[in-house]
Amino acid sequence: MTGTAYQLEVNPQIPERLERLEELANNLWYSWDRPTQGLFASLSHPLWQASNHNPKAFLKRADQKRLEATAENPVFLAALNRVVSNYDSYHEMPSMAHVHGRPFKEDDLIAYFCAEFGFHESLPIYSGGLGILAGDHCKAASDMGLPFIGIGLLYRQGYFQQTLNADGQQHATYNDSDFDDLPVSPVLDAQGQEVLIPVDFPGRTIQAKLWEVKVGHVRLILLDTWLPQNSERDREITHRLYGGDKTTRIEQEILLGVGGARALAVLGLKPTVWHVNEGHAAFLILERMRSLMGSGLPFAAALEAVAANGVFTTHTPVPAGHDHFPEEMIRHYFSAWCHELGISCEQLMALGAEPGKTDLNMTSLAVRGSRHHNGVSRIHGDVSADICRYLWPQIEPYENPMDYVTNGVHLSTFLAPEWFETFERYLGIGWRERQTEHANWDGIKLIPDATFWSIRQQLKSKLLKLVRERVREQHQRNQGSPAHLDRLLKYADPDNPNVLTIGFARRFATYKRAALLFQDPTWLREIIGQADRPVLFLFAGKAHPADLPGQEIIRKIAQMAKLPEFEGRILLVEGYDLHLSRSLVSGVDVWLNNPIYPLEASGTSGMKAAMNGALNLSVLDGWWGEGYDETGEVANGWAIKPAPGHLGDAERDAEEARTLYEILQDQVIPTYYHTGPMGYSPEWVAMSKCSIATIAPRFNVSRMVGEYVKKFYAPAASHGRRYAEDNFAVARDVAEWKARVRGAWPGVRLHRLDTAERRLKFGGALHIEVAVQLNGLAAADVTVEALFGRPGHHGSIGRVRHYPLHCSGGTASGEALYTLELTPELCGKLEYRIRIFPTHPALIHKFETGLMVWL
């Protein structure tokens, strides 16, 4: 047809009886409330699927006559009333009613900055695990009634749509979101005008529009530069998540950190806790310092004041996950900042300095601008302490300020709805409010095995149905034959789900080793090729469009899946998204994870699978290093012990692949197919129940956010108030004290005056005398202590006990004299060491200066 095609969308009039559907559609509470989702889906299942489960887009395209008929349907109206009643009850809960809200004062506010947020597929402003974790964090903050606000960017293009050709070549398609379809609304001022904030860039000022997302009780503020008053280049800043070049990246991060802080100020919000979730938002530290220095606070004192209530979470040990910007780029973007504050660019660069590097490291900036830091699992906390040891150069990593909070997942979002009624029956009403209590989950054992197995099979059947749909669409697009499709889907049969199904789904980064399974194809064929014990492997995931090695892994899996011995037993499913993810984690029997140790910071997909009754088969890395439990009557999964660290890459992969094959061959497959008279394996059901009972109470996001409150948020709020009192008197004092200590520290020395005794009778006293050259410092500026314990491995001391030495005058040479009288409480071989470190009563962590001298 010729002529211009004009677009027109006709939106229905929502009947009065259904008008609260619009309110439900504009609050992401629906993303974890299954009855709300079911309510929309019941209006039209085809439209619900076509709208990508987006209630707001759904209502804009619903059929008017269908809505009018529904408004007269008593069954639907009753369901609507139940949902609205639950919605109102949830939102009427008093602020901070939860036990974790009690440490906060009325004016407290936690500001949580992140580059991406993944709540639901209806708001595609996320890319991967960081975003999903951030979304779950916000949901838990809402559930717990915390004073909490999120800050991010509103991208027109979030995650990309993935398709695979017949050879496994990934094709990435980005689609612009229509903001009218998203559960977002512009922030308006008192006059009803849209709120814009200015952000300065070299030679220009850009405007950012503020949008608001409701997430239960929590607000999420998003910044958007796609405005007519901005240049085309500046509009592109918020166009694509993690898109563009280095310039786009730094401008996105300036907008997030600097613009996000200004947005809160324009809205009249004054956070008392500032959480930088990954280094992307670390520039907010500079904006906060600018604000304080503009009020007359010196540079060093402003840094102390900002850091006192700053929280920083690092999410990866992989170098590519830590942004660096060259000095010339920092000078270009922040020379005006330096000029305004009267400081040198070298002072700014020092905040993000890393030894041997000339770039500004955003992780370094985030750590120096905060006093509460954490990794996201116990292992990752140790790894991060080692990676960041240069920030506290004289402190051993195990003692430096890097802590950890192991990630968790939002149970109501990722637990399949098929479990809810059964859990309520056997765990009791209100079980979700008790989800962190281990005893709450004892009722899992009471679920009849047949009932438990039936639910697991239902979930697998639903998964296999979705897999068939995705594979069929993929196959037809690539012009495959119907006969070949039948062979591919032989084992993915929803009507016969009793096939051991193993899932591997995550980002295809090289360190995650998605292709480790194919290390020895001959052995793998022997393991999974038995006709009476079939095994189906499901692979899904994306590689970043710029990650060519990751895309090569996808192609390798596609090639292996084509081999006759693996055809139908290995399926590579395209289009990995939250919808497919929820189906996979709830439907597979085993969740496979085999990263290179210790590069898996935490991982959360295995937690989601476990709470649905799947069994983890994973390298003991990330969260699984804490989650794996073989101490009970049955284990809750299987563990691949990391190969010794001295092995080369090829030897390591061969060793761990061998362990994987042995576990599959000797434990996983025999246990699954050791069926009893009821057609299932009692041993498998017992392990599956154990998986839920041991993992659900520990690795849920309520426990995680509760730990953030206890370890970081409540202390940070308190420290922030303390440092700000009396015109930031404490911040000024600490800054001046640190400057004095750092100036004197190179000259601090200590040596022993007494002769060290090598043997004592039990009950005898040990006398220690140490002379300390304080180099102008006072005795109150330092702590001298002895550390006692049994000799440990590699020169360490086990079960250390700390005994302070007391300053008891001076020596003839002008040094300070420190003494200790101690009667050892233990017999046998003991070891002790003596050290000195700076001390100030206002320090947030006793080793935050990073200074220490050992005798």
mmCIF file of N, CA and C in Angstrom, residues 387-425:
data_model
loop_
_atom_site.group_PDB
_atom_site.id
_atom_site.type_symbol
_atom_site.label_atom_id
_atom_site.label_comp_id
_atom_site.label_asym_id
_atom_site.label_seq_id
_atom_site.Cartn_x
_atom_site.Cartn_y
_atom_site.Cartn_z
ATOM 1 N N ILE A 387 41.471 -8.423 47.618
ATOM 2 C CA ILE A 387 41.555 -7.534 46.449
ATOM 3 C C ILE A 387 41.777 -6.087 46.885
ATOM 4 N N CYS A 388 41.110 -5.689 47.955
ATOM 5 C CA CYS A 388 41.166 -4.286 48.417
ATOM 6 C C CYS A 388 42.196 -4.064 49.515
ATOM 7 N N ARG A 389 43.085 -4.999 49.702
ATOM 8 C CA ARG A 389 44.039 -4.877 50.815
ATOM 9 C C ARG A 389 44.907 -3.622 50.681
ATOM 10 N N TYR A 390 45.124 -3.135 49.466
ATOM 11 C CA TYR A 390 45.950 -1.940 49.274
ATOM 12 C C TYR A 390 45.329 -0.699 49.911
ATOM 13 N N LEU A 391 44.035 -0.754 50.200
ATOM 14 C CA LEU A 391 43.380 0.385 50.843
ATOM 15 C C LEU A 391 43.692 0.449 52.336
ATOM 16 N N TRP A 392 44.121 -0.664 52.905
ATOM 17 C CA TRP A 392 44.543 -0.731 54.313
ATOM 18 C C TRP A 392 45.886 -1.466 54.326
ATOM 19 N N PRO A 393 46.942 -0.831 53.835
ATOM 20 C CA PRO A 393 48.164 -1.544 53.444
ATOM 21 C C PRO A 393 48.880 -2.299 54.553
ATOM 22 N N GLN A 394 48.750 -1.863 55.789
ATOM 23 C CA GLN A 394 49.482 -2.541 56.860
ATOM 24 C C GLN A 394 48.602 -3.500 57.664
ATOM 25 N N ILE A 395 47.387 -3.714 57.201
ATOM 26 C CA ILE A 395 46.448 -4.597 57.903
ATOM 27 C C ILE A 395 46.298 -5.890 57.110
ATOM 28 N N GLU A 396 46.375 -7.018 57.787
ATOM 29 C CA GLU A 396 46.143 -8.291 57.109
ATOM 30 C C GLU A 396 44.694 -8.348 56.625
ATOM 31 N N PRO A 397 44.450 -8.923 55.437
ATOM 32 C CA PRO A 397 43.086 -8.920 54.885
ATOM 33 C C PRO A 397 42.015 -9.464 55.832
ATOM 34 N N TYR A 398 42.360 -10.474 56.630
ATOM 35 C CA TYR A 398 41.337 -11.060 57.495
ATOM 36 C C TYR A 398 40.884 -10.095 58.591
ATOM 37 N N GLU A 399 41.644 -9.008 58.816
ATOM 38 C CA GLU A 399 41.262 -8.047 59.841
ATOM 39 C C GLU A 399 40.807 -6.708 59.270
ATOM 40 N N ASN A 400 40.925 -6.518 57.959
ATOM 41 C CA ASN A 400 40.588 -5.201 57.437
ATOM 42 C C ASN A 400 39.073 -4.990 57.425
ATOM 43 N N PRO A 401 38.620 -3.784 57.135
ATOM 44 C CA PRO A 401 37.191 -3.473 57.324
ATOM 45 C C PRO A 401 36.221 -4.117 56.337
ATOM 46 N N MET A 402 36.704 -4.880 55.350
ATOM 47 C CA MET A 402 35.791 -5.496 54.392
ATOM 48 C C MET A 402 35.013 -6.635 55.055
ATOM 49 N N ASP A 403 33.691 -6.508 55.098
ATOM 50 C CA ASP A 403 32.820 -7.505 55.726
ATOM 51 C C ASP A 403 32.056 -8.242 54.627
ATOM 52 N N TYR A 404 31.034 -8.981 54.994
ATOM 53 C CA TYR A 404 30.206 -9.618 53.975
ATOM 54 C C TYR A 404 28.778 -9.764 54.474
ATOM 55 N N VAL A 405 27.848 -9.750 53.529
ATOM 56 C CA VAL A 405 26.459 -10.149 53.751
ATOM 57 C C VAL A 405 26.101 -11.053 52.578
ATOM 58 N N THR A 406 25.844 -12.301 52.851
ATOM 59 C CA THR A 406 25.526 -13.238 51.773
ATOM 60 C C THR A 406 24.170 -12.881 51.169
ATOM 61 N N ASN A 407 24.129 -12.898 49.843
ATOM 62 C CA ASN A 407 22.904 -12.552 49.132
ATOM 63 C C ASN A 407 21.749 -13.476 49.502
ATOM 64 N N GLY A 408 20.560 -13.035 49.187
ATOM 65 C CA GLY A 408 19.355 -13.840 49.339
ATOM 66 C C GLY A 408 18.405 -13.512 48.208
ATOM 67 N N VAL A 409 17.306 -14.234 48.132
ATOM 68 C CA VAL A 409 16.323 -14.001 47.072
ATOM 69 C C VAL A 409 14.944 -13.772 47.693
ATOM 70 N N HIS A 410 14.101 -13.085 46.951
ATOM 71 C CA HIS A 410 12.762 -12.747 47.433
ATOM 72 C C HIS A 410 11.847 -13.943 47.239
ATOM 73 N N LEU A 411 11.507 -14.564 48.337
ATOM 74 C CA LEU A 411 10.787 -15.828 48.292
ATOM 75 C C LEU A 411 9.455 -15.712 47.566
ATOM 76 N N SER A 412 8.686 -14.669 47.841
ATOM 77 C CA SER A 412 7.362 -14.536 47.229
ATOM 78 C C SER A 412 7.440 -14.345 45.723
ATOM 79 N N THR A 413 8.576 -13.847 45.224
ATOM 80 C CA THR A 413 8.743 -13.667 43.787
ATOM 81 C C THR A 413 9.113 -14.959 43.096
ATOM 82 N N PHE A 414 9.995 -15.739 43.706
ATOM 83 C CA PHE A 414 10.579 -16.879 42.997
ATOM 84 C C PHE A 414 10.075 -18.240 43.450
ATOM 85 N N LEU A 415 9.285 -18.294 44.493
ATOM 86 C CA LEU A 415 8.666 -19.567 44.859
ATOM 87 C C LEU A 415 7.464 -19.789 43.958
ATOM 88 N N ALA A 416 7.399 -20.939 43.329
ATOM 89 C CA ALA A 416 6.298 -21.232 42.405
ATOM 90 C C ALA A 416 4.965 -21.218 43.157
ATOM 91 N N PRO A 417 3.917 -20.672 42.534
ATOM 92 C CA PRO A 417 2.624 -20.569 43.220
ATOM 93 C C PRO A 417 2.047 -21.925 43.628
ATOM 94 N N GLU A 418 2.477 -22.993 42.963
ATOM 95 C CA GLU A 418 1.970 -24.329 43.313
ATOM 96 C C GLU A 418 2.333 -24.736 44.733
ATOM 97 N N TRP A 419 3.361 -24.109 45.310
ATOM 98 C CA TRP A 419 3.791 -24.482 46.652
ATOM 99 C C TRP A 419 3.002 -23.773 47.750
ATOM 100 N N PHE A 420 2.403 -22.630 47.470
ATOM 101 C CA PHE A 420 1.894 -21.769 48.537
ATOM 102 C C PHE A 420 0.830 -22.454 49.392
ATOM 103 N N GLU A 421 -0.139 -23.055 48.760
ATOM 104 C CA GLU A 421 -1.225 -23.678 49.527
ATOM 105 C C GLU A 421 -0.698 -24.833 50.376
ATOM 106 N N THR A 422 0.205 -25.628 49.792
ATOM 107 C CA THR A 422 0.780 -26.753 50.542
ATOM 108 C C THR A 422 1.617 -26.269 51.705
ATOM 109 N N PHE A 423 2.405 -25.228 51.508
ATOM 110 C CA PHE A 423 3.220 -24.694 52.598
ATOM 111 C C PHE A 423 2.333 -24.133 53.708
ATOM 112 N N GLU A 424 1.250 -23.468 53.315
ATOM 113 C CA GLU A 424 0.369 -22.910 54.341
ATOM 114 C C GLU A 424 -0.251 -24.033 55.179
ATOM 115 N N ARG A 425 -0.522 -25.150 54.535
ATOM 116 C CA ARG A 425 -1.147 -26.267 55.260
ATOM 117 C C ARG A 425 -0.167 -26.927 56.223
#
